[in-house]
Structure formats: C-alpha cells, structure tokens
Coordinates of C-alpha atoms and ligand atoms in Angstrom, one line a residue:
X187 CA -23.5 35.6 61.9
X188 CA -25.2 37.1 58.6
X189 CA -27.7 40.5 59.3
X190 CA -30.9 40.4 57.8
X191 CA -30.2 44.1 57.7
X192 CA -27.1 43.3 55.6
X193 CA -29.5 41.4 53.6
X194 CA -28.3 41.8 49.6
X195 CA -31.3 43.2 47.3
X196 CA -30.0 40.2 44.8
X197 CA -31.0 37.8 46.9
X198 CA -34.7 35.8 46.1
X199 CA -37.1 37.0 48.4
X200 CA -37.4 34.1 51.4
X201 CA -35.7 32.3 54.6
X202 CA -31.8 31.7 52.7
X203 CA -29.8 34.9 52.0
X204 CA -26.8 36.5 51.7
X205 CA -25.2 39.9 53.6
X206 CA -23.1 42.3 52.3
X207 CA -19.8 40.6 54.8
X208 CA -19.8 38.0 52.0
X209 CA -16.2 37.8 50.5
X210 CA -16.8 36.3 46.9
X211 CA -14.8 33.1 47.6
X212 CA -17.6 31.2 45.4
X213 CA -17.8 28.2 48.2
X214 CA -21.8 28.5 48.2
X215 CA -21.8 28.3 44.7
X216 CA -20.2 25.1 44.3
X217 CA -21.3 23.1 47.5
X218 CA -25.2 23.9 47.1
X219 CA -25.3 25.4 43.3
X220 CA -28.8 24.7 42.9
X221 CA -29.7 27.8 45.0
X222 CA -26.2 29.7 45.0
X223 CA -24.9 31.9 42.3
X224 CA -23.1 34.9 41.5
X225 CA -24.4 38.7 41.3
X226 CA -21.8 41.7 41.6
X227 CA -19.1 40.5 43.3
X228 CA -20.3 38.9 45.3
X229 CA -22.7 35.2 46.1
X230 CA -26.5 35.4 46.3
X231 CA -29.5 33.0 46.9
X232 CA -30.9 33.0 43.0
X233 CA -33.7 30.7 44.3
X234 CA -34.3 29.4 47.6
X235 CA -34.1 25.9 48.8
X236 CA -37.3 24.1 48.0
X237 CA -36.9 20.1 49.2
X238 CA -35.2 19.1 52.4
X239 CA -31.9 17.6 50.3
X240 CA -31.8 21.4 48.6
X241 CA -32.5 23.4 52.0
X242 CA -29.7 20.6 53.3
X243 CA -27.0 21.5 50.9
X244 CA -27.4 25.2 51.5
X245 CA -27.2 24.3 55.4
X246 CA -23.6 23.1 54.9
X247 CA -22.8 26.7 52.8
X248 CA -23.6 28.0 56.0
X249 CA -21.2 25.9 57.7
X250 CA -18.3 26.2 54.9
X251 CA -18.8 29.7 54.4
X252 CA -15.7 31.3 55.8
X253 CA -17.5 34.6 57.0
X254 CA -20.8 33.7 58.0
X255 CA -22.3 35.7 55.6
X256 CA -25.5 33.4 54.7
X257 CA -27.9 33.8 57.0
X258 CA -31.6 32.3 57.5
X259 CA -35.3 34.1 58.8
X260 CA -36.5 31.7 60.4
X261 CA -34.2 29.0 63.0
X262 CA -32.4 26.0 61.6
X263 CA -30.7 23.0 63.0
X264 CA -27.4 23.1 61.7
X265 CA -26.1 19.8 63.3
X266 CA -26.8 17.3 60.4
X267 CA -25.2 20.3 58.2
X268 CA -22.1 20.5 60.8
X269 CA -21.7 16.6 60.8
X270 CA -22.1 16.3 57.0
X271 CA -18.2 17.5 56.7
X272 CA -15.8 15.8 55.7
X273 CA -17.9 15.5 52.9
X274 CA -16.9 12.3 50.5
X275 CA -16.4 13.6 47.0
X276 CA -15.3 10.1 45.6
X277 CA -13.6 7.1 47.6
X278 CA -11.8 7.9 50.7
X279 CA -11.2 11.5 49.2
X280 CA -13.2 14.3 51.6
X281 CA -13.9 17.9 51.5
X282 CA -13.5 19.5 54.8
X283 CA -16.0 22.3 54.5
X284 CA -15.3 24.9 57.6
X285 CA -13.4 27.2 55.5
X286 CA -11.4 30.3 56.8
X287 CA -11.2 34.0 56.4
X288 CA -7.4 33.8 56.5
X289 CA -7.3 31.2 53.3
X290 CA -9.7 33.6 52.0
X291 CA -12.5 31.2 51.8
X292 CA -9.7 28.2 50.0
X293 CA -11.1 24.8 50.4
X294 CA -9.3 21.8 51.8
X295 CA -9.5 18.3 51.8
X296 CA -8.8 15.1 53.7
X297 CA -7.4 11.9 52.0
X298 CA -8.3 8.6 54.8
X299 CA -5.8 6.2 54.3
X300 CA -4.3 2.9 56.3
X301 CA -0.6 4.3 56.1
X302 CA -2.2 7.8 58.0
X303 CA -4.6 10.7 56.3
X304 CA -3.4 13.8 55.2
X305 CA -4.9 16.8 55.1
X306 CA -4.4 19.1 52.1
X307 CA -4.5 22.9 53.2
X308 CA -5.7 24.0 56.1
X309 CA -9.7 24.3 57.4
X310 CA -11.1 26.7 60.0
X311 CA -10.0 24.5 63.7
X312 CA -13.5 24.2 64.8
X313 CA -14.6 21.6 67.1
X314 CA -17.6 19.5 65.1
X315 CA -14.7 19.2 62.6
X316 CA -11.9 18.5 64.7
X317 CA -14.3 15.2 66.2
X318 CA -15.4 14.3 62.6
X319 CA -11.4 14.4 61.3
X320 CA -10.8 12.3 64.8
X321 CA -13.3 9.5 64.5
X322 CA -12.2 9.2 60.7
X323 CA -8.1 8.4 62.0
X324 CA -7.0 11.8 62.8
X325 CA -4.6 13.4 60.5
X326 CA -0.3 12.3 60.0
X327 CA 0.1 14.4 57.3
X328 CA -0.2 18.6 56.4
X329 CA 0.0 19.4 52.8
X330 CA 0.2 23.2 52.6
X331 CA -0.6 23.6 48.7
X332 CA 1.2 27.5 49.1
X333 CA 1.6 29.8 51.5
X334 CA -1.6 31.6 51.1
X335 CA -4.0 28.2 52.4
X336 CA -2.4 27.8 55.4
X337 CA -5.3 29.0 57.8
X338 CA -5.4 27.6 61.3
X339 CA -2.3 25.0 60.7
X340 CA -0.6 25.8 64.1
X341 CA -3.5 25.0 66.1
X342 CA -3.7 21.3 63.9
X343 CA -0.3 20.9 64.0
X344 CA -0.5 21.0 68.0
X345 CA -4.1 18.9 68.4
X346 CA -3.1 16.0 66.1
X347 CA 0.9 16.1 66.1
X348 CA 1.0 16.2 62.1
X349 CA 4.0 16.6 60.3
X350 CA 3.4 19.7 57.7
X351 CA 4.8 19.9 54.2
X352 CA 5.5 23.2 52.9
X353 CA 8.1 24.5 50.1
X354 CA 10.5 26.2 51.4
X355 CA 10.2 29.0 48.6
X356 CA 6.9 30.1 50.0
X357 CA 7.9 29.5 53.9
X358 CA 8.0 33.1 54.9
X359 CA 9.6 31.9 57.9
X360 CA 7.7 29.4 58.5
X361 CA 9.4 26.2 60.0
X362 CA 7.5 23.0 59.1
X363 CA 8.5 19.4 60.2
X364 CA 8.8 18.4 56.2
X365 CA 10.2 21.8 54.1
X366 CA 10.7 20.3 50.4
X367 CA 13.0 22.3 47.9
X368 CA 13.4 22.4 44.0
X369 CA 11.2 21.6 41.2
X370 CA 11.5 18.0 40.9
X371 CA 8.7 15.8 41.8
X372 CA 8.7 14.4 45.3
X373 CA 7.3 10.4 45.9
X374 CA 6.4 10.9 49.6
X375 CA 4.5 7.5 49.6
X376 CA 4.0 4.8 47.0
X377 CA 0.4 6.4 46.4
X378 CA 1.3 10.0 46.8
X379 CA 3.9 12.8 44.9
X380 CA 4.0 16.0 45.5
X381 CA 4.7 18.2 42.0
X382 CA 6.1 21.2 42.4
X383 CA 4.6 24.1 40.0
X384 CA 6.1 27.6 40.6
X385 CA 4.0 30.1 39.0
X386 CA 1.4 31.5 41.1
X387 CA 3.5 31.7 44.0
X388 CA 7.1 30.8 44.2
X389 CA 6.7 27.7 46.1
X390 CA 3.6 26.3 45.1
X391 CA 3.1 22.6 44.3
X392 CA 0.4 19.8 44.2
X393 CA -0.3 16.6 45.0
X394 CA -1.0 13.8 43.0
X395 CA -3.3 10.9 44.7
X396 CA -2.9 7.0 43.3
X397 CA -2.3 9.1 39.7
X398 CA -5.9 10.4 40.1
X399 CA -6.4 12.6 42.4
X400 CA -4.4 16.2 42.0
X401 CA -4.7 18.5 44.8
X402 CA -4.3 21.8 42.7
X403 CA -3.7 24.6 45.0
X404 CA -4.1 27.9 43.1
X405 CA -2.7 26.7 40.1
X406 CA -5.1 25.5 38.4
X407 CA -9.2 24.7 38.6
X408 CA -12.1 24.4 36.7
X409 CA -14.2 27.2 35.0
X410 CA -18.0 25.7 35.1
X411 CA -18.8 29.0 33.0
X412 CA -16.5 27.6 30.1
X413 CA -16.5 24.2 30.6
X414 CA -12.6 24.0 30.2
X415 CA -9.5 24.2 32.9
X416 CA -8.2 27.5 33.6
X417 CA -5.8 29.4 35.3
X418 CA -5.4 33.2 36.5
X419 CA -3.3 35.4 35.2
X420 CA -4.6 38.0 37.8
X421 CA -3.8 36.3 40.5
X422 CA -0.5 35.1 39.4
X423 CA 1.6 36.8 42.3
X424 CA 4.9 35.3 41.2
X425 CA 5.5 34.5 37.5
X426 CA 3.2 33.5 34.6
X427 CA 5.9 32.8 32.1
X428 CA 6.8 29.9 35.0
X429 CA 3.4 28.9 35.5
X430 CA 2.9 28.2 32.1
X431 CA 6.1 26.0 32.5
X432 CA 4.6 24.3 35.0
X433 CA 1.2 23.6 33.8
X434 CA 3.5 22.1 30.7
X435 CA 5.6 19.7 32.8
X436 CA 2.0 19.1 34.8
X437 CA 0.5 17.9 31.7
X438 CA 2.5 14.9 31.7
X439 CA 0.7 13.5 34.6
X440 CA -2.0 10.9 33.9
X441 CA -5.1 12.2 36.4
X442 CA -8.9 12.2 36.6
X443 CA -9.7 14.8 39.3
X444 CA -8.9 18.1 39.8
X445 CA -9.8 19.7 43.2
X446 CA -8.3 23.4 44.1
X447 CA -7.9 25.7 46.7
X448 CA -10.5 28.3 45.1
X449 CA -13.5 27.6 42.7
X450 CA -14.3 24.4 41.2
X451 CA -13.5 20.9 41.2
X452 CA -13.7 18.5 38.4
X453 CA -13.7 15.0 37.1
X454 CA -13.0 13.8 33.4
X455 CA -11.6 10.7 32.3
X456 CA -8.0 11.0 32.4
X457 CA -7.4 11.2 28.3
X458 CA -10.1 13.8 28.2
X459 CA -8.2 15.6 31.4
X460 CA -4.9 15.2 29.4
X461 CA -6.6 16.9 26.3
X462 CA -7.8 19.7 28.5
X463 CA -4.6 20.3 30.1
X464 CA -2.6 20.5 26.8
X465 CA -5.2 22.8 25.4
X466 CA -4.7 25.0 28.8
X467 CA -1.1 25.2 28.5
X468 CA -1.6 26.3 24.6
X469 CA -4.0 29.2 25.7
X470 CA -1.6 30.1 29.3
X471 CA 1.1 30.5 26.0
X472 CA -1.0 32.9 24.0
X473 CA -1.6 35.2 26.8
X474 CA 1.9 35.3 27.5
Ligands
SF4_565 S1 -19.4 31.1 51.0 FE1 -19.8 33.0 52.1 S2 -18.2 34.4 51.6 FE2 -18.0 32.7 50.1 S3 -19.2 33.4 48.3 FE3 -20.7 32.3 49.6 S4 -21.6 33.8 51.0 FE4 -19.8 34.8 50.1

C-alpha cells in the first residue's frame, strides 16, 4: 500500500498521490491520463480527480498499478474499480488491469471468443480478477508475447488448465503445452496468427486478432508524446539490426490496433497504421 510519508513533492496537493515505491511503468498514465503524468522518473498526480468518472478512472490505477504505489488521504471503495477489469477497449477485446511487479508493470489482455479466450501475457493472479476472467468463459489459451511478461502464468496455467504459447527461443527452460519455433508466421485459428519478430528478445512474437488487432509485446507501441509508433533501441536486449527486420516483414500486416506490453495503445485506420509502420521501419534503419 502507498505511504503518505512516501508521498512525492510532484504530486498536486489533495486525496490522490503517488510514493516514491512507484516503478515508472507508465500504467497510471495511460488508464486515468486526465490526472496521471510523468515527473522525474517516475508517475505523479498533475491534478487530482475532480468528477466521480475522473476519481473512478484513477480508482482502477490503483488497482492496475503493479506496486501499489498510488495511495489516497481519505478511504475509498475500490470494488466498482476492482470489478471494472477486464476493461473492454473495443469489441470482445479486454484489458486485464492487475498488473505485476515481475512483468515490470507490462499490461495484458484478454480476447472473449466462442472457440475459447486467450489471454495475452500474464496479469497479477488476484482473486476479483480471477472471478471476473471466470464469469467471462475462463481462459483456453496463454499467449506469452516474450519471456519478460510472463508474471503469475504458473498459478493460471494450474486454475484454468490453459494451454501456454511461448517461443522456444525465449523459454529459458520453461516448458509450455504449445512451444512454437522459427520465424514464419503461425495460423493458430482462422481469426488468430501469431508473428514472430526477433529483435527485442530472441523469441518475441505477436499476435494478430481478425487482421485488426496486434498484440505487440515489447516490440513495438505508441509514443503519445510524438504521435507516431515507436520502438526502443534501449531496451532492445537482443538485436536491433533484427528488429528492424522484423518491424519490416510486420509491415506487411493489414491492422488497426496496436496494444503492447509497456506504454501506449493505439488505434488508426489500417492504411494510416500501414503508413506509420513503414515510416517506423525507415527511422528503426537510420538509427541503425
Ligand atoms: S502504475 Fe504505479 S508503478 Fe506504474 S507509473 Fe503509475 S504509480 Fe508508478
């Protein structure tokens, strides 16, 4: 729980604020933006909640943040915030909230579908969640983006029975029911490929939803501050000259929506997402 005596100096004087535990993973900042932003390195209330819908939305940071770093003066009910996740981002594609130290703060996601959900990355196993997942179908399907997101994967893996998908490039001995190898493109249903991209790690690789939805990992996500797609060099751990490679074989994909592991999501029409991603790889080869 946050410490009012941890209580950041940045942080607008009121009942919202952030403690000095907070890790800079940037989930406040996208999931209630209108009172979350960034000081020096690190999140901070920039102004505090000042309708029930704002002081709602910074209720579930409090819930997604992966540290419990944002903490409150004065006693809040955090069950609406705690039953608000999954949190529908567009169709039957949800945002788990709940996210974990281990993932360092990475968010994950849960696609409902007839033919069985899956869950891309893995959430903090906490028990709102777990009941919220359940009454939404469960989950069939793991996708494990790298092996960096993996989080509390074990303890789903033995409460719903899934079968987990994970390259076997960045298993580090892990042994999941599904390993996939190589770098061609996997159809693992009609609706759903998985695309591997090496780059950032070895075996990293996305999934691509009814050619709209890409699931993005660490490759790639959206910089709000520039408007434009971007990827890290800085945290490249494996190879950028193959990560450039695979954001060029990437492009080729029609899609509308990207949503990553860390930092922001995004939605353009798929020829303005095309444009962007061609203008990404041009940049990813200049800094090479
Ligand atoms: S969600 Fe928590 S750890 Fe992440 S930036 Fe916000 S306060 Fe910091």
């Amino acid at each position: 729980m946050a410490a009012e005596a941890k209580r950041l100096a940045a942080n607008a004087a009121g009942d919202f604020f952030v403690d000095s535990t907070c890790i800079d993973c940037s989930t406040c900042r996208w999931v209630a933006p209108a009172n979350f932003d960034e000081t020096e390195g690190a999140s901070r209330v920039y102004r505090q909640p000042a309708t029930e819908a704002e002081r709602h939305q910074a209720r579930m940071a409090v819930i997604a943040c992966p540290v419990g770093a944002i903490g409150t003066t004065t006693k809040h009910d955090l069950h609406a915030a705690e039953a608000a996740f999954p949190d529908q981002i567009a169709e039957n594609v949800f945002h788990c909230g709940y996210h974990a130290r281990s993932s360092y703060g990475a968010a994950s996601y849960l696609i409902v579908r007839p033919e069985g959900n899956v869950l891309i990355d893995s959430p903090r196993f906490a028990r709102p969640l777990i009941r919220r997942i359940e009454a939404l179908g469960g989950v069939r399907t793991m996708f494990l983006t790298h092996c960096d997101d993996i989080a509390d994967h074990q303890k789903f893996r033995d409460h719903f029975g899934l079968t987990r998908i994970l390259h076997t490039a960045d298993a580090r001995g892990l042994a999941v029911e599904m390993p996939i190898t190589g770098r061609e493109p996997i159809r693992l249903a009609e609706d759903i490929a998985l695309i591997p991209v090496p780059g950032h790690t070895r075996g990293s690789a996305c999934l691509l939803y009814r050619d709209k939805f890409l699931f993005t990992g660490d490759h790639l996500s959206w910089r709000p501050g520039k408007e434009r797609l971007g990827a890290s060099r800085d945290v490249c751990w494996y190879d950028w000259d193959e990560q450039t490679a695979s954001m060029a074989a990437l492009a080729d994909y029609r899609f509308e929506w990207i949503l990553p592991g860390h930092g922001h999501r995004h939605r353009l029409a798929a020829d303005a997402m095309a444009a962007e991603m061609k203008s990404l790889v041009q940049r990813m080869k200049r800094a090479a």
